[in-house]
Coordinates of C-alpha atoms in Angstrom, one line a residue:
M1137 CA 273.9 172.4 134.0
K1138 CA 272.4 174.1 137.2
R1139 CA 269.1 172.9 138.8
Y1140 CA 267.3 174.5 141.6
L1141 CA 266.5 171.0 143.1
F1142 CA 270.1 170.3 143.5
Q1143 CA 270.0 172.4 146.9
K1144 CA 266.9 170.4 148.1
L1145 CA 268.9 167.2 147.5
V1146 CA 271.7 168.7 149.7
D1147 CA 269.0 169.5 152.3
W1148 CA 267.8 166.0 152.0
K1149 CA 271.3 164.5 152.4
N1150 CA 271.8 166.7 155.8
S1151 CA 268.4 165.9 157.2
T1152 CA 268.2 164.0 160.6
N1153 CA 264.9 162.5 159.4
R1154 CA 266.1 161.3 156.0
K1155 CA 264.2 158.6 154.1
P1156 CA 265.0 156.9 150.8
L1157 CA 264.0 159.4 148.1
I1158 CA 261.9 159.2 145.1
I1159 CA 262.2 161.6 142.4
Q1160 CA 259.3 161.9 140.2
G1161 CA 259.2 163.7 136.6
A1162 CA 258.3 163.1 133.1
R1163 CA 261.0 161.7 130.8
Q1164 CA 263.8 163.8 129.6
V1165 CA 263.5 166.3 132.3
G1166 CA 267.1 165.5 133.7
K1167 CA 266.4 162.9 136.5
T1168 CA 269.4 160.6 135.9
W1169 CA 271.7 163.4 135.2
L1170 CA 270.8 165.3 138.3
M1171 CA 271.1 162.1 140.5
K1172 CA 274.5 161.4 139.1
E1173 CA 275.7 164.9 139.5
F1174 CA 274.6 165.1 143.0
G1175 CA 276.3 161.9 143.9
R1176 CA 279.5 163.2 142.0
Q1177 CA 279.5 166.6 144.1
E1178 CA 278.4 165.3 147.5
F1179 CA 279.7 161.8 147.8
E1180 CA 282.8 160.0 147.8
Q1181 CA 281.5 157.2 145.6
V1182 CA 278.3 156.4 143.6
V1183 CA 276.7 153.1 142.9
Y1184 CA 274.5 153.5 140.0
L1185 CA 272.0 150.8 139.2
N1186 CA 269.6 150.9 136.1
F1187 CA 267.0 148.1 136.6
E1188 CA 265.9 148.5 133.0
S1189 CA 269.3 147.8 131.4
S1190 CA 270.6 145.2 133.9
A1191 CA 269.0 141.7 133.5
R1192 CA 270.6 140.2 136.5
L1193 CA 269.1 142.9 138.8
K1194 CA 265.5 142.1 137.7
D1195 CA 265.1 139.5 140.6
L1196 CA 266.9 141.5 143.2
F1197 CA 263.9 142.0 145.6
I1198 CA 261.8 138.9 144.7
S1199 CA 263.0 136.4 147.2
D1200 CA 262.9 138.6 150.4
F1201 CA 263.9 142.1 151.5
N1202 CA 266.9 141.3 153.5
V1203 CA 269.2 144.3 153.3
E1204 CA 272.4 142.5 153.8
R1205 CA 271.8 140.0 150.8
I1206 CA 270.6 142.9 148.7
L1207 CA 273.7 145.0 149.4
A1208 CA 275.9 141.9 148.8
V1209 CA 274.3 141.4 145.2
I1210 CA 274.8 145.0 144.5
E1211 CA 278.4 145.0 145.5
L1212 CA 279.1 141.9 143.2
E1213 CA 277.2 143.4 140.3
T1214 CA 279.1 146.8 140.5
N1215 CA 282.4 145.7 142.2
I1216 CA 282.0 148.6 144.6
R1217 CA 281.9 148.3 148.3
V1218 CA 278.8 150.1 149.7
E1219 CA 279.9 152.3 152.6
P1220 CA 276.8 153.6 154.2
H1221 CA 277.9 157.0 155.2
N1222 CA 279.9 158.1 152.0
T1223 CA 278.1 156.1 149.3
L1224 CA 275.0 157.3 147.3
L1225 CA 272.9 154.4 146.0
I1226 CA 271.0 155.3 142.9
F1227 CA 268.1 153.0 141.9
D1228 CA 267.1 154.2 138.3
E1229 CA 264.2 152.9 136.5
I1230 CA 263.0 151.3 139.8
Q1231 CA 259.6 150.5 138.3
E1232 CA 261.2 148.0 136.2
V1233 CA 261.9 145.6 139.0
E1234 CA 259.2 143.7 140.8
K1235 CA 258.8 145.0 144.3
G1236 CA 261.5 147.6 143.9
L1237 CA 259.3 150.4 145.5
T1238 CA 258.4 148.1 148.4
A1239 CA 262.1 147.5 149.1
L1240 CA 262.6 151.0 149.9
K1241 CA 260.4 150.7 153.2
Y1242 CA 263.0 147.9 154.4
F1243 CA 266.0 150.2 153.8
Y1244 CA 264.2 153.0 155.8
E1245 CA 263.2 150.5 158.6
N1246 CA 266.4 148.3 158.8
A1247 CA 269.2 150.3 157.3
P1248 CA 268.3 154.0 157.6
E1249 CA 272.1 155.0 157.5
Y1250 CA 272.3 154.4 153.7
Y1251 CA 271.6 157.1 151.2
I1252 CA 269.2 155.9 148.4
I1253 CA 267.7 157.9 145.6
S1254 CA 265.4 156.3 143.1
A1255 CA 263.6 157.5 140.0
G1256 CA 262.1 156.2 136.6
S1257 CA 260.4 157.0 133.5
L1258 CA 256.7 157.2 134.0
L1259 CA 257.2 156.4 137.8
G1260 CA 254.0 158.4 138.6
I1261 CA 252.0 155.7 136.9
S1262 CA 253.8 153.0 138.7
L1263 CA 253.0 154.8 142.0
Q1264 CA 249.4 154.9 141.3
K1265 CA 248.9 151.2 140.7
N1266 CA 251.2 150.0 143.3
N1267 CA 249.0 148.5 146.0
S1268 CA 252.1 147.8 148.5
F1269 CA 253.6 151.2 148.3
P1270 CA 255.6 152.3 151.4
V1271 CA 253.3 154.9 152.6
G1272 CA 255.3 157.3 155.1
K1273 CA 258.6 155.5 154.5
V1274 CA 260.0 157.6 151.6
D1275 CA 260.5 161.2 150.7
F1276 CA 259.2 162.7 147.5
M1277 CA 260.6 165.5 145.1
K1278 CA 259.5 166.4 141.7
L1279 CA 261.6 167.6 138.7
F1280 CA 260.2 169.7 136.1
P1281 CA 261.5 171.2 132.9
M1282 CA 263.8 174.1 133.5
S1283 CA 262.0 177.3 134.5
F1284 CA 262.8 180.5 133.0
F1285 CA 264.9 181.6 136.0
E1286 CA 266.9 178.2 135.4
F1287 CA 267.2 179.1 131.9
L1288 CA 268.7 182.4 132.6
K1289 CA 271.2 180.7 135.1
N1290 CA 272.4 178.2 132.7
I1291 CA 272.9 180.6 129.6
G1292 CA 275.2 182.8 131.8
E1293 CA 272.6 185.6 132.9
Q1294 CA 273.2 185.1 136.6
R1295 CA 273.7 188.8 137.3
L1296 CA 270.4 189.6 135.4
L1297 CA 268.7 186.9 137.4
D1298 CA 270.0 188.3 140.8
I1299 CA 268.4 191.5 140.3
L1300 CA 265.2 190.0 139.3
I1301 CA 265.2 187.9 142.6
L1302 CA 265.8 190.9 144.4
K1303 CA 263.1 192.8 142.7
K1304 CA 265.0 195.8 142.0
W1305 CA 262.4 197.0 139.6
N1306 CA 264.2 200.5 139.1
I1307 CA 267.2 198.6 137.7
I1308 CA 265.3 195.9 135.9
A1309 CA 263.4 198.6 133.9
S1310 CA 266.7 199.4 132.2
F1311 CA 267.0 195.8 131.1
H1312 CA 263.4 195.3 130.2
E1313 CA 263.9 194.9 126.4
K1314 CA 266.8 192.4 126.8
L1315 CA 264.6 190.3 129.3
V1316 CA 261.6 190.3 126.9
K1317 CA 263.9 189.1 124.1
L1318 CA 265.4 186.2 126.4
L1319 CA 261.8 185.3 127.4
R1320 CA 260.8 185.0 123.7
L1321 CA 263.9 182.8 123.2
Y1322 CA 262.8 180.7 126.0
Y1323 CA 259.5 180.4 124.6
F1324 CA 261.2 178.6 121.7
I1325 CA 263.7 176.6 123.5
G1326 CA 261.6 175.8 126.6
G1327 CA 263.1 174.0 129.5
M1328 CA 264.0 170.4 128.4
P1329 CA 267.7 170.0 129.6
E1330 CA 268.9 168.5 126.2
A1331 CA 267.4 171.4 124.1
V1332 CA 269.0 174.0 126.6
S1333 CA 272.3 172.3 126.6
N1334 CA 272.4 172.0 122.9
Y1335 CA 271.5 175.7 122.5
I1336 CA 274.3 176.7 124.9
K1337 CA 276.9 174.7 123.1
Y1338 CA 275.9 175.6 119.4
K1339 CA 273.4 178.4 119.4
N1340 CA 271.5 176.5 116.4
L1341 CA 267.7 176.8 116.9
D1342 CA 267.1 174.3 114.2
D1343 CA 269.1 171.7 116.1
V1344 CA 267.0 172.5 119.2
R1345 CA 263.8 172.0 117.3
A1346 CA 265.0 168.7 116.0
I1347 CA 265.7 167.7 119.6
Q1348 CA 262.2 168.8 120.6
K1349 CA 260.6 166.8 117.8
T1350 CA 262.7 163.6 118.9
I1351 CA 261.4 164.2 122.5
L1352 CA 257.8 164.3 121.4
I1353 CA 258.0 161.1 119.3
G1354 CA 259.7 159.3 122.3
Y1355 CA 256.8 160.6 124.3
Q1356 CA 254.3 159.0 121.7
N1357 CA 256.4 155.7 121.6
D1358 CA 255.9 155.6 125.3
F1359 CA 252.2 155.4 125.1
A1360 CA 252.3 151.8 123.4
K1361 CA 255.4 150.9 125.6
Y1362 CA 253.9 151.6 129.0
A1363 CA 250.0 152.3 129.0
P1364 CA 247.5 149.6 129.0
I1365 CA 246.7 148.5 125.6
E1366 CA 243.1 149.3 125.8
I1367 CA 243.6 153.0 126.4
V1368 CA 246.4 153.7 124.0
P1369 CA 244.2 154.9 121.3
K1370 CA 242.3 157.2 123.6
I1371 CA 245.8 158.5 124.9
R1372 CA 246.8 159.4 121.4
L1373 CA 243.6 161.3 120.8
V1374 CA 243.9 163.3 123.9
W1375 CA 247.5 164.1 123.3
N1376 CA 246.7 165.1 119.5
A1377 CA 243.9 167.2 120.7
L1378 CA 245.8 169.5 123.0
L1379 CA 246.7 172.0 120.4
S1380 CA 243.3 172.4 119.1
Q1381 CA 241.8 172.7 122.7
L1382 CA 244.3 175.6 123.4
A1383 CA 243.6 177.4 120.3
K1384 CA 240.2 178.0 121.2
E1385 CA 239.3 181.4 122.9
N1386 CA 237.5 179.5 125.6
K1387 CA 240.5 176.9 126.4
K1388 CA 238.2 174.7 128.8
F1389 CA 238.8 171.2 127.8
I1390 CA 235.7 169.9 125.8
Y1391 CA 235.5 166.1 125.3
G1392 CA 233.2 166.4 122.2
Q1393 CA 236.0 168.2 120.4
I1394 CA 238.1 165.0 120.7
R1395 CA 235.5 162.8 119.0
K1396 CA 231.8 163.8 118.4
G1397 CA 229.5 162.6 121.2
S1398 CA 232.3 162.0 123.7
R1399 CA 231.9 162.3 127.4
A1400 CA 234.2 162.6 130.5
K1401 CA 233.9 158.6 131.0
D1402 CA 235.3 157.9 127.6
F1403 CA 238.6 159.7 128.2
E1404 CA 239.0 160.4 131.9
T1405 CA 241.5 157.4 132.3
A1406 CA 243.6 158.5 129.2
I1407 CA 243.9 162.1 130.7
N1408 CA 244.8 160.6 134.1
W1409 CA 247.6 158.4 132.7
L1410 CA 249.0 161.5 130.9
V1411 CA 248.9 163.5 133.9
D1412 CA 250.4 160.9 136.2
A1413 CA 253.1 160.4 133.3
G1414 CA 254.0 164.1 133.9
L1415 CA 253.2 164.9 130.3
I1416 CA 250.3 167.2 130.6
M1417 CA 249.3 169.8 133.5
K1418 CA 245.6 169.8 134.5
V1419 CA 244.5 173.1 135.9
S1420 CA 240.8 172.8 137.2
R1421 CA 238.3 175.5 137.5
V1422 CA 237.5 176.9 141.1
E1423 CA 233.8 177.7 141.8
K1424 CA 234.4 179.9 144.6
P1425 CA 237.8 181.7 145.2
T1426 CA 237.9 181.1 148.9
I1427 CA 240.3 179.5 151.3
P1428 CA 241.0 176.5 150.9
L1429 CA 240.8 176.7 147.2
N1430 CA 240.9 172.9 146.9
A1431 CA 237.9 172.5 148.6
Y1432 CA 236.0 174.5 146.0
A1433 CA 237.6 173.1 142.9
D1434 CA 235.4 171.8 140.1
Y1435 CA 237.6 168.8 138.9
D1436 CA 235.1 168.1 136.0
S1437 CA 236.0 171.6 134.5
F1438 CA 239.7 172.1 133.6
K1439 CA 242.3 173.1 131.0
L1440 CA 245.1 171.0 129.7
Y1441 CA 248.7 172.2 129.1
M1442 CA 251.7 170.5 127.8
L1443 CA 254.5 170.0 130.2
D1444 CA 256.9 172.5 128.5
V1445 CA 256.3 175.5 126.4
G1446 CA 259.1 174.8 123.9
L1447 CA 257.6 171.2 123.3
L1448 CA 254.3 173.0 122.7
N1449 CA 255.7 175.2 120.0
A1450 CA 257.5 172.3 118.4
A1451 CA 254.2 170.3 118.4
A1452 CA 252.6 173.4 116.6
N1453 CA 255.3 173.7 114.2
L1454 CA 255.8 177.4 115.0
D1455 CA 258.5 179.0 113.2
K1456 CA 261.3 180.6 115.3
Q1457 CA 260.8 184.1 113.8
I1458 CA 257.0 184.1 114.9
L1459 CA 258.3 183.5 118.5
L1460 CA 261.4 185.6 118.7
E1461 CA 259.8 188.8 117.2
K1462 CA 256.7 190.6 118.2
N1463 CA 254.2 190.2 115.6
N1464 CA 250.4 189.9 115.1
I1465 CA 250.4 186.5 113.1
L1466 CA 249.3 184.4 116.1
T1467 CA 245.8 185.2 117.5
E1468 CA 244.2 183.1 120.1
F1469 CA 247.2 180.7 120.0
K1470 CA 249.3 183.6 121.5
G1471 CA 247.2 183.5 124.4
A1472 CA 247.4 179.8 124.8
L1473 CA 251.3 179.9 124.4
T1474 CA 251.4 182.6 127.2
E1475 CA 249.1 180.8 129.6
Q1476 CA 251.2 177.6 128.9
Y1477 CA 254.3 179.6 130.0
V1478 CA 252.7 181.1 133.1
C1479 CA 251.1 177.8 134.2
Q1480 CA 254.5 176.0 133.8
Q1481 CA 256.4 178.4 135.9
L1482 CA 253.9 178.4 138.7
N1483 CA 252.7 174.7 138.6
N1484 CA 256.2 173.5 139.7
K1485 CA 255.8 175.7 143.0
I1486 CA 252.2 175.8 144.0
D1487 CA 248.6 174.5 143.1
I1488 CA 246.8 176.7 140.7
Y1489 CA 243.5 177.0 139.5
Y1490 CA 241.3 179.2 137.1
W1491 CA 238.1 181.1 137.6
T1492 CA 235.0 181.9 135.3
A1493 CA 232.0 183.9 136.2
A1494 CA 228.7 182.0 136.1
N1495 CA 227.6 183.9 133.0
A1496 CA 231.2 183.1 131.5
T1497 CA 231.6 186.8 130.7
S1498 CA 234.7 186.9 132.8
E1499 CA 237.6 184.6 133.4
I1500 CA 240.7 184.8 135.5
D1501 CA 243.5 182.5 134.0
V1502 CA 245.2 181.8 137.2
V1503 CA 243.9 181.8 140.8
L1504 CA 246.4 180.7 143.6
Q1505 CA 246.3 180.6 147.3
Q1506 CA 249.3 181.9 149.2
S1507 CA 249.4 182.0 153.0
N1508 CA 246.0 183.4 154.1
E1509 CA 245.3 185.2 150.8
I1510 CA 243.8 184.4 147.4
I1511 CA 245.6 186.0 144.4
P1512 CA 244.1 186.3 141.0
V1513 CA 246.3 186.6 138.0
E1514 CA 245.4 187.8 134.6
V1515 CA 247.6 186.7 131.8
K1516 CA 248.2 189.0 128.8
A1517 CA 250.3 188.0 125.9
E1518 CA 251.9 191.2 124.9
E1519 CA 251.7 194.7 126.3
N1520 CA 247.9 194.8 127.1
L1521 CA 247.2 196.8 130.4
K1522 CA 243.6 196.2 130.5
A1523 CA 242.2 194.3 133.5
K1524 CA 238.5 194.0 133.0
S1525 CA 238.0 190.6 134.3
L1526 CA 240.3 191.4 137.4
K1527 CA 238.4 194.2 138.2
V1528 CA 235.1 192.1 138.2
F1529 CA 237.0 189.6 140.4
V1530 CA 238.1 192.1 142.9
E1531 CA 234.8 194.0 143.2
R1532 CA 232.9 190.6 143.6
Y1533 CA 235.3 188.9 146.2
Q1534 CA 237.0 191.9 147.8
T1535 CA 240.4 190.8 147.1
Q1536 CA 243.3 192.9 148.4
N1537 CA 246.0 192.1 145.7
A1538 CA 245.6 191.2 142.0
I1539 CA 248.2 190.6 139.4
R1540 CA 248.2 191.3 135.7
T1541 CA 251.3 189.8 133.9
S1542 CA 252.2 191.0 130.4
M1543 CA 255.2 192.2 128.4
S1544 CA 254.9 195.5 130.0
P1545 CA 257.4 196.6 132.7
Y1546 CA 256.5 196.5 136.3
R1547 CA 254.0 199.0 137.7
K1548 CA 251.8 199.2 140.8
E1549 CA 248.2 201.0 140.6
D1550 CA 246.2 201.0 143.6
W1551 CA 244.8 197.2 144.0
L1552 CA 246.4 196.3 140.7
T1553 CA 250.2 195.2 140.2
N1554 CA 251.5 194.6 136.7
I1555 CA 254.3 191.8 136.8
P1556 CA 256.4 191.4 133.9
L1557 CA 255.8 187.8 132.3
Y1558 CA 259.7 187.3 132.7
S1559 CA 259.5 187.8 136.4
I1560 CA 256.2 185.7 137.2
E1561 CA 258.0 183.2 139.3
L1562 CA 258.4 186.0 142.0
I1563 CA 254.7 185.8 142.9
V1564 CA 255.2 182.7 144.7
E1565 CA 256.8 182.7 148.1
N1566 CA 259.8 180.4 148.6

């Protein structure tokens, strides 16, 4: 498998100001595989420690943070001599060992020559509640499900990906239908590495769906395993409400639709837990699309999306033929599916918001800030070229550039650019 984050890991390795690294990301997005593969390709040896499966390592950091002692224990446990300049130390499931995150500070301060990467299931939650977290002593990276571009790369469409990245629209036009078919395939498979890997090997979409269902069951089992017992029922209610919330024409999250009479205070902790676990994306409304966007965000008004479009479709039990072929069976949910895809491709690169007019007659699905510019993005599920809300937005806020993304080919019309859905990643500068 090929992941874009790999090159960032290489850059981290070569950095003169390198710190111990924490990789965040939901379960099953490929953190362990990526760390091991990075070690295999870039280092002479790898010392892999899984703090969940090794009982002897549970007390590694309890007595003190003496680096020499810690390394001696690690060498005895693994029977590998840790050489500082050619060994990668991987601390997996680091949240399972007491004071594990705190220990990273002492490696940075007392032994910066060692290469250390750590990760863990639901590590985002541990970071939120860890009062002794080593602020400023570690580097962070986030791993998400594979983007559509990563999907193309892994299924052998590198040449097609190259012309997309170069924005050779005249050439891309000749392959438009092929790209649309590949995008519909991605809608079904999504970006979970196990699902993509299985498809590459066997080309069996029923097997892919079975893998997705297993991942979803695993996530639900995690609720009881990792979450405070008092909020587990509420987490389940929020998780199970995602589909019905997205199926509405107005996809703003409504607490009262989870349980009659519910308010924010009833489910806020549960939603935050799911966000910290990396299982859902929270896209807030922006009241005034002005720089900086985060200063004008209304965090009480938001939409929730699942972490992966393939998992969303699996949760909805959508048949593969509905997704692979153009049809009119889906109504509002087709819009939800497309918004899910777009938000997933952009959320791993930049903070995104949505906008609605005060009278709720116009809505922009995605608003983002790039350099010194605010860019509105209207999302269309098929070949719809209407852009009524965009026109309202542009006239009101005098925006220089506006984007409509749809299944139609690239076209530029004065203030409006239609970007094909399969190339939506390109609107974010690297």
